[in-house]
Amino acid sequence: MGGTDKTFADVHGTPLIAHTLRRIAASDAVDRIVLVVAADAVPDGEAVVRELDIAKIVAVCAGGARRQDSVFAGLLAMGERRWVAVHDGARPCVSGDVLERALAEVRGTGAAIAAVPVKDTIKVVGEERVISDTPDRATLWAAQTPQVFDYQILLDAHRAAGVEYTDDAAMVEAAGHRVTVFWGDYHNLKVTTPEDLDMVSLLLARPAVEYRVGNGADAHALAAGRALVLGGVTVPHPAGLAGHSDGDALSHAVIDALLGAAGCGDIGTHFPPEDPSLAGISSLLLLERTVGVLAEGGWCIANVDATMLAQRPRLSPHVPLMRRNIATALSVEQSQVSVKATTTDYLGFTGREEGIAAVAVALLYRP
């Protein structure tokens, strides 16, 4: 890249290496980080680390003339650990999932690298740009980082290395150790050319959205003298659902799905049946309060899908209003809420008309 140090290239106002360090430090699979940079870039590396103020980064050290010299310096600065991962600072899009897979793989094999199957046909080209061979693409994987090892295996391989290697895996292979691959990530690009930097800039500009899925279920017995309320709709029927609130099993299933997706417990945690203030309360109000619980964690609702199970009464005619009520209570569009009704063909307590059940699935996202 024009003779400049690509690891300090500007990406959205931040050095490339800072993006890489943030990604790695955010992973629970990593507890200690040593940053290795060119000798004349140590002050710049130290400035980046001070700005990040990440406790996991314990040292910035000078590398050597060759890649393996730099890795060896990092190993010595790191100090003995059970496992060690070597990652290119110019791969800022490494994901937490890749790091988790790295740790899981090395625990079983002692030596492993991230890699992805090649997508293009590879040609071996000789003199005068003449193709001399076309390897079978089915056996070809593109090596990435992190490359993870038993610390002592990697240290011994470096000490024994008599020639230059292009990566640590090749060095460990030469030392007689078996190295496996685990699934990397096609987004885990290495910045080598200006075009690579453009692509990485686009990837890092994307909002890092977190998604969560939750499911909920509820069932209530039918009791004479109660209104049958589902999705905030009073359905004509001789019996209604027993419960401390209005017994709205549909709304309760949706509440549990939402709380479960957010990791916030269940409906009984937030709206306990022992609470006298909740006696007879509309479950649509509980849905509104649930939205407040989600908002505290920064969660937004992507969609809700719910199904009611009842032999009788026939609920389908009431579904549009139920859907509208739930969407209003959740402050989302109706297109984000699906409500369905089915029977159990006379099977079980719903088939015997002893009660009504509901199940729901919710998808949340956090920008």
mmCIF file of C-alpha atoms in Angstrom:
data_model
loop_
_atom_site.group_PDB
_atom_site.id
_atom_site.type_symbol
_atom_site.label_atom_id
_atom_site.label_comp_id
_atom_site.label_asym_id
_atom_site.label_seq_id
_atom_site.Cartn_x
_atom_site.Cartn_y
_atom_site.Cartn_z
ATOM 1 C CA MET A 1 0.000 0.000 0.000
ATOM 2 C CA GLY A 2 2.442 2.604 -1.243
ATOM 3 C CA GLY A 3 5.051 1.789 1.401
ATOM 4 C CA THR A 4 2.813 2.907 4.262
ATOM 5 C CA ASP A 5 2.158 0.784 7.349
ATOM 6 C CA LYS A 6 -1.260 -0.690 6.587
ATOM 7 C CA THR A 7 -1.970 -1.458 10.252
ATOM 8 C CA PHE A 8 -2.163 2.273 10.979
ATOM 9 C CA ALA A 9 -4.205 3.180 7.900
ATOM 10 C CA ASP A 10 -7.156 5.438 8.690
ATOM 11 C CA VAL A 11 -10.540 3.701 8.701
ATOM 12 C CA HIS A 12 -13.447 5.960 9.686
ATOM 13 C CA GLY A 13 -11.126 8.212 11.671
ATOM 14 C CA THR A 14 -9.522 5.355 13.600
ATOM 15 C CA PRO A 15 -6.304 3.409 12.908
ATOM 16 C CA LEU A 16 -6.972 0.014 11.355
ATOM 17 C CA ILE A 17 -5.208 -1.759 14.224
ATOM 18 C CA ALA A 18 -7.577 -0.150 16.741
ATOM 19 C CA HIS A 19 -10.546 -1.795 15.019
ATOM 20 C CA THR A 20 -8.744 -5.142 15.189
ATOM 21 C CA LEU A 21 -7.875 -4.765 18.862
ATOM 22 C CA ARG A 22 -11.443 -3.820 19.796
ATOM 23 C CA ARG A 23 -12.837 -6.892 18.043
ATOM 24 C CA ILE A 24 -10.387 -9.238 19.754
ATOM 25 C CA ALA A 25 -10.720 -7.670 23.195
ATOM 26 C CA ALA A 26 -14.515 -7.986 23.041
ATOM 27 C CA SER A 27 -14.269 -11.791 22.909
ATOM 28 C CA ASP A 28 -14.534 -13.855 26.087
ATOM 29 C CA ALA A 29 -12.189 -16.345 24.399
ATOM 30 C CA VAL A 30 -9.307 -13.871 24.834
ATOM 31 C CA ASP A 31 -7.923 -12.751 28.187
ATOM 32 C CA ARG A 32 -4.526 -11.246 27.295
ATOM 33 C CA ILE A 33 -3.289 -9.321 24.242
ATOM 34 C CA VAL A 34 0.215 -8.348 23.127
ATOM 35 C CA LEU A 35 0.478 -5.936 20.204
ATOM 36 C CA VAL A 36 3.554 -6.422 18.013
ATOM 37 C CA VAL A 37 4.466 -3.632 15.590
ATOM 38 C CA ALA A 38 7.493 -2.559 13.588
ATOM 39 C CA ALA A 39 10.264 -1.163 15.780
ATOM 40 C CA ASP A 40 9.806 2.371 14.478
ATOM 41 C CA ALA A 41 6.038 2.151 15.035
ATOM 42 C CA VAL A 42 6.147 1.291 18.748
ATOM 43 C CA PRO A 43 5.310 4.882 19.822
ATOM 44 C CA ASP A 44 2.316 4.867 17.457
ATOM 45 C CA GLY A 45 1.204 1.492 18.810
ATOM 46 C CA GLU A 46 1.495 2.706 22.380
ATOM 47 C CA ALA A 47 -0.573 5.784 21.523
ATOM 48 C CA VAL A 48 -3.335 3.598 20.068
ATOM 49 C CA VAL A 49 -3.339 1.385 23.154
ATOM 50 C CA ARG A 50 -3.529 4.386 25.488
ATOM 51 C CA GLU A 51 -6.480 5.739 23.543
ATOM 52 C CA LEU A 52 -8.308 2.394 23.620
ATOM 53 C CA ASP A 53 -7.665 1.906 27.352
ATOM 54 C CA ILE A 54 -8.384 -1.845 27.180
ATOM 55 C CA ALA A 55 -7.144 -3.786 30.214
ATOM 56 C CA LYS A 56 -6.582 -6.971 28.202
ATOM 57 C CA ILE A 57 -3.794 -5.285 26.194
ATOM 58 C CA VAL A 58 -0.752 -5.887 28.402
ATOM 59 C CA ALA A 59 2.165 -4.911 26.161
ATOM 60 C CA VAL A 60 3.301 -3.297 22.932
ATOM 61 C CA CYS A 61 6.554 -4.712 21.621
ATOM 62 C CA ALA A 62 8.826 -4.311 18.607
ATOM 63 C CA GLY A 63 8.794 -6.965 15.932
ATOM 64 C CA GLY A 64 11.636 -8.205 13.771
ATOM 65 C CA ALA A 65 12.677 -8.270 10.145
ATOM 66 C CA ARG A 66 10.551 -11.329 9.329
ATOM 67 C CA ARG A 67 7.004 -12.255 10.267
ATOM 68 C CA GLN A 68 8.196 -15.166 12.380
ATOM 69 C CA ASP A 69 10.658 -12.892 14.220
ATOM 70 C CA SER A 70 7.753 -10.646 15.181
ATOM 71 C CA VAL A 71 5.629 -13.575 16.350
ATOM 72 C CA PHE A 72 8.520 -14.921 18.422
ATOM 73 C CA ALA A 73 8.948 -11.513 20.071
ATOM 74 C CA GLY A 74 5.245 -11.492 20.870
ATOM 75 C CA LEU A 75 5.406 -14.975 22.380
ATOM 76 C CA LEU A 76 8.210 -13.931 24.706
ATOM 77 C CA ALA A 77 6.372 -10.755 25.696
ATOM 78 C CA MET A 78 3.172 -12.701 26.297
ATOM 79 C CA GLY A 79 4.734 -15.145 28.721
ATOM 80 C CA GLU A 80 3.716 -18.756 29.061
ATOM 81 C CA ARG A 81 0.021 -19.463 28.574
ATOM 82 C CA ARG A 82 -1.961 -22.625 27.896
ATOM 83 C CA TRP A 83 -3.113 -21.457 24.461
ATOM 84 C CA VAL A 84 -1.952 -18.653 22.204
ATOM 85 C CA ALA A 85 -3.527 -17.166 19.084
ATOM 86 C CA VAL A 86 -1.603 -15.307 16.394
ATOM 87 C CA HIS A 87 -3.699 -12.800 14.457
ATOM 88 C CA ASP A 88 -2.820 -10.372 11.671
ATOM 89 C CA GLY A 89 -3.384 -6.803 12.781
ATOM 90 C CA ALA A 90 -4.500 -6.093 9.222
ATOM 91 C CA ARG A 91 -7.572 -8.332 9.652
ATOM 92 C CA PRO A 92 -9.921 -5.971 11.529
ATOM 93 C CA CYS A 93 -13.159 -7.800 10.695
ATOM 94 C CA VAL A 94 -12.452 -10.901 12.771
ATOM 95 C CA SER A 95 -15.640 -11.944 14.551
ATOM 96 C CA GLY A 96 -16.295 -13.206 18.041
ATOM 97 C CA ASP A 97 -17.657 -16.422 16.535
ATOM 98 C CA VAL A 98 -14.341 -17.117 14.787
ATOM 99 C CA LEU A 99 -12.442 -16.544 18.033
ATOM 100 C CA GLU A 100 -14.782 -18.878 19.910
ATOM 101 C CA ARG A 101 -14.310 -21.548 17.238
ATOM 102 C CA ALA A 102 -10.549 -21.067 17.482
ATOM 103 C CA LEU A 103 -10.514 -21.781 21.204
ATOM 104 C CA ALA A 104 -12.812 -24.781 20.864
ATOM 105 C CA GLU A 105 -10.675 -26.300 18.082
ATOM 106 C CA VAL A 106 -7.271 -25.818 19.712
ATOM 107 C CA ARG A 107 -8.482 -27.423 22.916
ATOM 108 C CA GLY A 108 -9.027 -30.601 20.935
ATOM 109 C CA THR A 109 -6.075 -30.540 18.542
ATOM 110 C CA GLY A 110 -3.317 -28.349 19.987
ATOM 111 C CA ALA A 111 -2.786 -26.585 16.650
ATOM 112 C CA ALA A 112 -5.413 -25.115 14.306
ATOM 113 C CA ILE A 113 -5.981 -22.256 11.893
ATOM 114 C CA ALA A 114 -8.961 -20.326 10.594
ATOM 115 C CA ALA A 115 -9.534 -21.005 6.902
ATOM 116 C CA VAL A 116 -12.229 -20.888 4.244
ATOM 117 C CA PRO A 117 -12.679 -23.013 1.115
ATOM 118 C CA VAL A 118 -11.476 -21.197 -1.996
ATOM 119 C CA LYS A 119 -14.245 -20.085 -4.333
ATOM 120 C CA ASP A 120 -12.209 -19.486 -7.468
ATOM 121 C CA THR A 121 -10.431 -22.030 -9.629
ATOM 122 C CA ILE A 122 -6.707 -21.807 -8.871
ATOM 123 C CA LYS A 123 -4.095 -21.923 -11.618
ATOM 124 C CA VAL A 124 -0.403 -22.694 -11.232
ATOM 125 C CA VAL A 125 1.381 -20.349 -13.634
ATOM 126 C CA GLY A 126 4.927 -20.829 -14.882
ATOM 127 C CA GLU A 127 7.202 -18.931 -17.198
ATOM 128 C CA GLU A 128 5.646 -16.574 -19.739
ATOM 129 C CA ARG A 129 2.396 -16.761 -17.751
ATOM 130 C CA VAL A 130 1.678 -20.257 -19.050
ATOM 131 C CA ILE A 131 -0.646 -22.380 -16.886
ATOM 132 C CA SER A 132 1.165 -25.493 -15.739
ATOM 133 C CA ASP A 133 -1.445 -27.005 -13.439
ATOM 134 C CA THR A 134 -5.019 -26.650 -12.187
ATOM 135 C CA PRO A 135 -5.310 -28.085 -8.655
ATOM 136 C CA ASP A 136 -8.551 -29.664 -7.484
ATOM 137 C CA ARG A 137 -10.425 -26.797 -5.841
ATOM 138 C CA ALA A 138 -12.270 -29.201 -3.528
ATOM 139 C CA THR A 139 -9.115 -29.676 -1.449
ATOM 140 C CA LEU A 140 -7.991 -26.036 -1.327
ATOM 141 C CA TRP A 141 -8.604 -23.750 1.632
ATOM 142 C CA ALA A 142 -7.396 -20.167 2.041
ATOM 143 C CA ALA A 143 -5.539 -19.747 5.331
ATOM 144 C CA GLN A 144 -6.559 -16.891 7.605
ATOM 145 C CA THR A 145 -5.852 -15.871 11.161
ATOM 146 C CA PRO A 146 -6.279 -16.402 14.046
ATOM 147 C CA GLN A 147 -3.915 -19.354 14.072
ATOM 148 C CA VAL A 148 -4.062 -20.978 17.497
ATOM 149 C CA PHE A 149 -1.656 -23.309 19.244
ATOM 150 C CA ASP A 150 -0.575 -24.879 22.448
ATOM 151 C CA TYR A 151 1.861 -22.195 23.648
ATOM 152 C CA GLN A 152 4.772 -24.579 24.128
ATOM 153 C CA ILE A 153 4.268 -26.226 20.727
ATOM 154 C CA LEU A 154 4.462 -22.860 18.967
ATOM 155 C CA LEU A 155 7.391 -21.627 21.057
ATOM 156 C CA ASP A 156 9.399 -24.802 20.375
ATOM 157 C CA ALA A 157 8.616 -24.585 16.649
ATOM 158 C CA HIS A 158 9.929 -21.025 16.525
ATOM 159 C CA ARG A 159 13.092 -21.948 18.367
ATOM 160 C CA ALA A 160 13.716 -24.844 15.975
ATOM 161 C CA ALA A 161 12.899 -22.931 12.771
ATOM 162 C CA GLY A 162 15.885 -22.881 10.431
ATOM 163 C CA VAL A 163 14.181 -21.367 7.395
ATOM 164 C CA GLU A 164 11.589 -18.686 6.745
ATOM 165 C CA TYR A 165 7.901 -19.660 6.807
ATOM 166 C CA THR A 166 4.921 -17.739 5.478
ATOM 167 C CA ASP A 167 2.762 -18.528 8.507
ATOM 168 C CA ASP A 168 2.937 -20.205 11.882
ATOM 169 C CA ALA A 169 0.972 -23.228 10.729
ATOM 170 C CA ALA A 170 3.668 -24.106 8.176
ATOM 171 C CA MET A 171 6.313 -23.818 10.877
ATOM 172 C CA VAL A 172 4.401 -26.069 13.266
ATOM 173 C CA GLU A 173 3.747 -28.560 10.450
ATOM 174 C CA ALA A 174 7.493 -28.635 9.710
ATOM 175 C CA ALA A 175 8.127 -29.391 13.378
ATOM 176 C CA GLY A 176 6.064 -32.565 12.968
ATOM 177 C CA HIS A 177 2.763 -31.486 14.474
ATOM 178 C CA ARG A 178 -0.670 -32.078 12.970
ATOM 179 C CA VAL A 179 -2.511 -28.815 12.245
ATOM 180 C CA THR A 180 -6.264 -28.722 11.612
ATOM 181 C CA VAL A 181 -8.483 -26.051 10.106
ATOM 182 C CA PHE A 182 -11.672 -24.614 11.532
ATOM 183 C CA TRP A 183 -14.216 -22.516 9.674
ATOM 184 C CA GLY A 184 -13.098 -18.920 9.331
ATOM 185 C CA ASP A 185 -15.117 -16.107 7.782
ATOM 186 C CA TYR A 186 -15.138 -14.711 4.253
ATOM 187 C CA HIS A 187 -15.497 -11.256 5.812
ATOM 188 C CA ASN A 188 -12.247 -11.782 7.745
ATOM 189 C CA LEU A 189 -10.263 -9.981 5.041
ATOM 190 C CA LYS A 190 -6.590 -9.082 5.253
ATOM 191 C CA VAL A 191 -5.734 -5.566 4.126
ATOM 192 C CA THR A 192 -2.883 -5.809 1.641
ATOM 193 C CA THR A 193 -3.955 -3.516 -1.199
ATOM 194 C CA PRO A 194 -5.911 -0.243 -1.406
ATOM 195 C CA GLU A 195 -8.842 -2.272 -2.742
ATOM 196 C CA ASP A 196 -8.767 -4.411 0.408
ATOM 197 C CA LEU A 197 -8.894 -1.265 2.515
ATOM 198 C CA ASP A 198 -11.943 -0.047 0.598
ATOM 199 C CA MET A 199 -13.739 -3.340 1.221
ATOM 200 C CA VAL A 200 -12.843 -3.428 4.921
ATOM 201 C CA SER A 201 -14.023 0.168 5.297
ATOM 202 C CA LEU A 202 -17.418 -0.854 3.947
ATOM 203 C CA LEU A 203 -17.629 -3.846 6.290
ATOM 204 C CA LEU A 204 -16.671 -1.799 9.337
ATOM 205 C CA ALA A 205 -19.191 0.891 8.413
ATOM 206 C CA ARG A 206 -22.065 -1.565 8.738
ATOM 207 C CA PRO A 207 -23.912 -1.237 12.043
ATOM 208 C CA ALA A 208 -23.120 -4.135 14.324
ATOM 209 C CA VAL A 209 -26.653 -5.337 14.987
ATOM 210 C CA GLU A 210 -27.229 -8.013 17.621
ATOM 211 C CA TYR A 211 -30.193 -10.354 17.206
ATOM 212 C CA ARG A 212 -31.941 -12.545 19.787
ATOM 213 C CA VAL A 213 -34.761 -15.080 19.450
ATOM 214 C CA GLY A 214 -37.111 -16.071 22.272
ATOM 215 C CA ASN A 215 -40.089 -18.368 22.625
ATOM 216 C CA GLY A 216 -43.007 -18.292 24.994
ATOM 217 C CA ALA A 217 -45.921 -20.535 25.898
ATOM 218 C CA ASP A 218 -48.937 -20.195 28.141
ATOM 219 C CA ALA A 219 -52.058 -22.188 28.933
ATOM 220 C CA HIS A 220 -55.090 -21.460 31.080
ATOM 221 C CA ALA A 221 -58.073 -23.519 32.117
ATOM 222 C CA LEU A 222 -61.511 -22.472 30.966
ATOM 223 C CA ALA A 223 -63.745 -21.402 33.858
ATOM 224 C CA ALA A 224 -67.426 -20.532 33.886
ATOM 225 C CA GLY A 225 -68.331 -16.966 34.702
ATOM 226 C CA ARG A 226 -65.133 -15.482 33.213
ATOM 227 C CA ALA A 227 -64.793 -13.386 30.070
ATOM 228 C CA LEU A 228 -62.688 -15.056 27.381
ATOM 229 C CA VAL A 229 -59.977 -12.533 26.500
ATOM 230 C CA LEU A 230 -57.309 -13.253 23.888
ATOM 231 C CA GLY A 231 -55.098 -10.590 22.375
ATOM 232 C CA GLY A 232 -57.181 -7.998 24.168
ATOM 233 C CA VAL A 233 -60.337 -9.157 22.374
ATOM 234 C CA THR A 234 -63.340 -10.401 24.338
ATOM 235 C CA VAL A 235 -64.478 -13.491 22.457
ATOM 236 C CA PRO A 236 -68.121 -14.597 22.968
ATOM 237 C CA HIS A 237 -68.045 -17.937 24.818
ATOM 238 C CA PRO A 238 -69.753 -19.475 27.882
ATOM 239 C CA ALA A 239 -66.430 -19.742 29.721
ATOM 240 C CA GLY A 240 -63.278 -17.654 30.008
ATOM 241 C CA LEU A 241 -59.667 -18.298 30.967
ATOM 242 C CA ALA A 242 -58.875 -18.473 34.661
ATOM 243 C CA GLY A 243 -56.014 -16.319 35.861
ATOM 244 C CA HIS A 244 -54.851 -13.564 38.202
ATOM 245 C CA SER A 245 -55.000 -11.011 35.387
ATOM 246 C CA ASP A 246 -57.501 -11.253 32.545
ATOM 247 C CA GLY A 247 -56.102 -14.706 31.672
ATOM 248 C CA ASP A 248 -55.062 -13.622 28.164
ATOM 249 C CA ALA A 249 -52.913 -16.632 27.226
ATOM 250 C CA LEU A 250 -52.028 -15.167 23.831
ATOM 251 C CA SER A 251 -50.605 -11.960 25.252
ATOM 252 C CA HIS A 252 -48.844 -13.892 28.010
ATOM 253 C CA ALA A 253 -47.084 -16.141 25.486
ATOM 254 C CA VAL A 254 -45.932 -13.068 23.562
ATOM 255 C CA ILE A 255 -44.651 -11.454 26.767
ATOM 256 C CA ASP A 256 -42.640 -14.557 27.653
ATOM 257 C CA ALA A 257 -41.177 -14.747 24.141
ATOM 258 C CA LEU A 258 -40.065 -11.113 24.309
ATOM 259 C CA LEU A 259 -38.592 -11.395 27.798
ATOM 260 C CA GLY A 260 -36.876 -14.646 26.900
ATOM 261 C CA ALA A 261 -35.249 -13.144 23.818
ATOM 262 C CA ALA A 262 -33.918 -10.261 25.897
ATOM 263 C CA GLY A 263 -32.670 -12.588 28.633
ATOM 264 C CA CYS A 264 -34.888 -10.828 31.164
ATOM 265 C CA GLY A 265 -36.587 -13.734 32.892
ATOM 266 C CA ASP A 266 -40.255 -14.509 32.400
ATOM 267 C CA ILE A 267 -43.691 -13.047 32.942
ATOM 268 C CA GLY A 268 -43.852 -14.284 36.528
ATOM 269 C CA THR A 269 -40.630 -12.442 37.354
ATOM 270 C CA HIS A 270 -41.943 -9.075 36.214
ATOM 271 C CA PHE A 271 -45.664 -9.524 36.859
ATOM 272 C CA PRO A 272 -45.998 -11.964 39.778
ATOM 273 C CA PRO A 273 -49.445 -13.436 40.466
ATOM 274 C CA GLU A 274 -49.032 -12.445 44.127
ATOM 275 C CA ASP A 275 -49.135 -8.751 43.205
ATOM 276 C CA PRO A 276 -52.643 -7.516 44.138
ATOM 277 C CA SER A 277 -52.306 -4.524 41.807
ATOM 278 C CA LEU A 278 -52.310 -6.916 38.843
ATOM 279 C CA ALA A 279 -55.617 -8.588 39.715
ATOM 280 C CA GLY A 280 -57.852 -8.476 36.652
ATOM 281 C CA ILE A 281 -55.442 -6.202 34.753
ATOM 282 C CA SER A 282 -55.569 -6.125 30.966
ATOM 283 C CA SER A 283 -52.664 -8.112 29.572
ATOM 284 C CA LEU A 284 -52.283 -5.491 26.860
ATOM 285 C CA LEU A 285 -51.054 -3.175 29.619
ATOM 286 C CA LEU A 286 -48.543 -5.847 30.615
ATOM 287 C CA LEU A 287 -47.384 -5.952 26.995
ATOM 288 C CA GLU A 288 -46.835 -2.186 27.096
ATOM 289 C CA ARG A 289 -44.792 -2.528 30.288
ATOM 290 C CA THR A 290 -42.779 -5.318 28.691
ATOM 291 C CA VAL A 291 -41.751 -2.929 25.920
ATOM 292 C CA GLY A 292 -40.327 -0.705 28.657
ATOM 293 C CA VAL A 293 -38.293 -3.607 30.031
ATOM 294 C CA LEU A 294 -36.898 -4.286 26.560
ATOM 295 C CA ALA A 295 -36.050 -0.621 26.054
ATOM 296 C CA GLU A 296 -33.936 -0.604 29.215
ATOM 297 C CA GLY A 297 -31.665 -3.148 27.538
ATOM 298 C CA GLY A 298 -31.689 -1.323 24.220
ATOM 299 C CA TRP A 299 -33.798 -4.004 22.521
ATOM 300 C CA CYS A 300 -36.157 -3.354 19.622
ATOM 301 C CA ILE A 301 -38.821 -5.718 18.301
ATOM 302 C CA ALA A 302 -38.273 -7.117 14.812
ATOM 303 C CA ASN A 303 -41.303 -9.388 14.725
ATOM 304 C CA VAL A 304 -43.604 -11.608 16.777
ATOM 305 C CA ASP A 305 -45.303 -14.798 15.584
ATOM 306 C CA ALA A 306 -47.961 -16.380 17.813
ATOM 307 C CA THR A 307 -50.357 -19.317 17.546
ATOM 308 C CA MET A 308 -53.413 -20.084 19.685
ATOM 309 C CA LEU A 309 -54.560 -23.674 20.254
ATOM 310 C CA ALA A 310 -58.269 -24.066 20.985
ATOM 311 C CA GLN A 311 -60.959 -26.531 19.936
ATOM 312 C CA ARG A 312 -63.704 -24.037 20.576
ATOM 313 C CA PRO A 313 -64.666 -21.274 20.141
ATOM 314 C CA ARG A 314 -63.595 -20.546 16.583
ATOM 315 C CA LEU A 315 -60.964 -17.833 16.950
ATOM 316 C CA SER A 316 -60.029 -17.041 13.347
ATOM 317 C CA PRO A 317 -62.636 -14.266 12.892
ATOM 318 C CA HIS A 318 -61.076 -12.384 15.813
ATOM 319 C CA VAL A 319 -57.446 -12.676 14.694
ATOM 320 C CA PRO A 320 -57.248 -9.338 12.791
ATOM 321 C CA LEU A 321 -58.305 -7.356 15.871
ATOM 322 C CA MET A 322 -56.012 -9.388 18.141
ATOM 323 C CA ARG A 323 -53.129 -8.648 15.814
ATOM 324 C CA ARG A 324 -53.958 -4.951 15.785
ATOM 325 C CA ASN A 325 -54.217 -4.810 19.578
ATOM 326 C CA ILE A 326 -50.881 -6.546 20.120
ATOM 327 C CA ALA A 327 -49.110 -4.359 17.554
ATOM 328 C CA THR A 328 -50.500 -1.234 19.216
ATOM 329 C CA ALA A 329 -49.450 -2.396 22.682
ATOM 330 C CA LEU A 330 -45.945 -3.164 21.401
ATOM 331 C CA SER A 331 -45.706 0.112 19.440
ATOM 332 C CA VAL A 332 -44.844 -1.732 16.225
ATOM 333 C CA GLU A 333 -46.431 -2.043 12.800
ATOM 334 C CA GLN A 334 -49.093 -4.709 12.266
ATOM 335 C CA SER A 335 -46.812 -6.237 9.640
ATOM 336 C CA GLN A 336 -44.437 -7.125 12.490
ATOM 337 C CA VAL A 337 -47.069 -9.201 14.306
ATOM 338 C CA SER A 338 -48.511 -12.518 13.174
ATOM 339 C CA VAL A 339 -51.375 -14.216 15.026
ATOM 340 C CA LYS A 340 -52.792 -17.584 14.037
ATOM 341 C CA ALA A 341 -55.368 -19.997 15.450
ATOM 342 C CA THR A 342 -55.559 -23.768 15.161
ATOM 343 C CA THR A 343 -57.149 -26.774 16.845
ATOM 344 C CA THR A 344 -55.568 -29.947 18.181
ATOM 345 C CA ASP A 345 -58.138 -32.232 16.499
ATOM 346 C CA TYR A 346 -59.781 -33.041 19.839
ATOM 347 C CA LEU A 347 -56.479 -34.175 21.373
ATOM 348 C CA GLY A 348 -55.338 -33.130 24.837
ATOM 349 C CA PHE A 349 -56.850 -30.629 27.244
ATOM 350 C CA THR A 350 -57.511 -28.127 24.471
ATOM 351 C CA GLY A 351 -59.237 -30.817 22.414
ATOM 352 C CA ARG A 352 -61.428 -31.661 25.401
ATOM 353 C CA GLU A 353 -62.257 -27.939 25.696
ATOM 354 C CA GLU A 354 -60.760 -27.767 29.175
ATOM 355 C CA GLY A 355 -58.509 -24.852 28.329
ATOM 356 C CA ILE A 356 -56.723 -22.792 25.694
ATOM 357 C CA ALA A 357 -52.990 -22.554 25.017
ATOM 358 C CA ALA A 358 -50.770 -20.217 23.037
ATOM 359 C CA VAL A 359 -47.179 -20.270 21.832
ATOM 360 C CA ALA A 360 -45.097 -17.398 20.475
ATOM 361 C CA VAL A 361 -41.711 -16.649 18.963
ATOM 362 C CA ALA A 362 -40.122 -13.196 19.030
ATOM 363 C CA LEU A 363 -37.102 -11.737 17.267
ATOM 364 C CA LEU A 364 -35.376 -8.765 18.886
ATOM 365 C CA TYR A 365 -32.503 -6.655 17.651
ATOM 366 C CA ARG A 366 -30.153 -4.214 19.333
ATOM 367 C CA PRO A 367 -28.393 -1.667 17.084
#
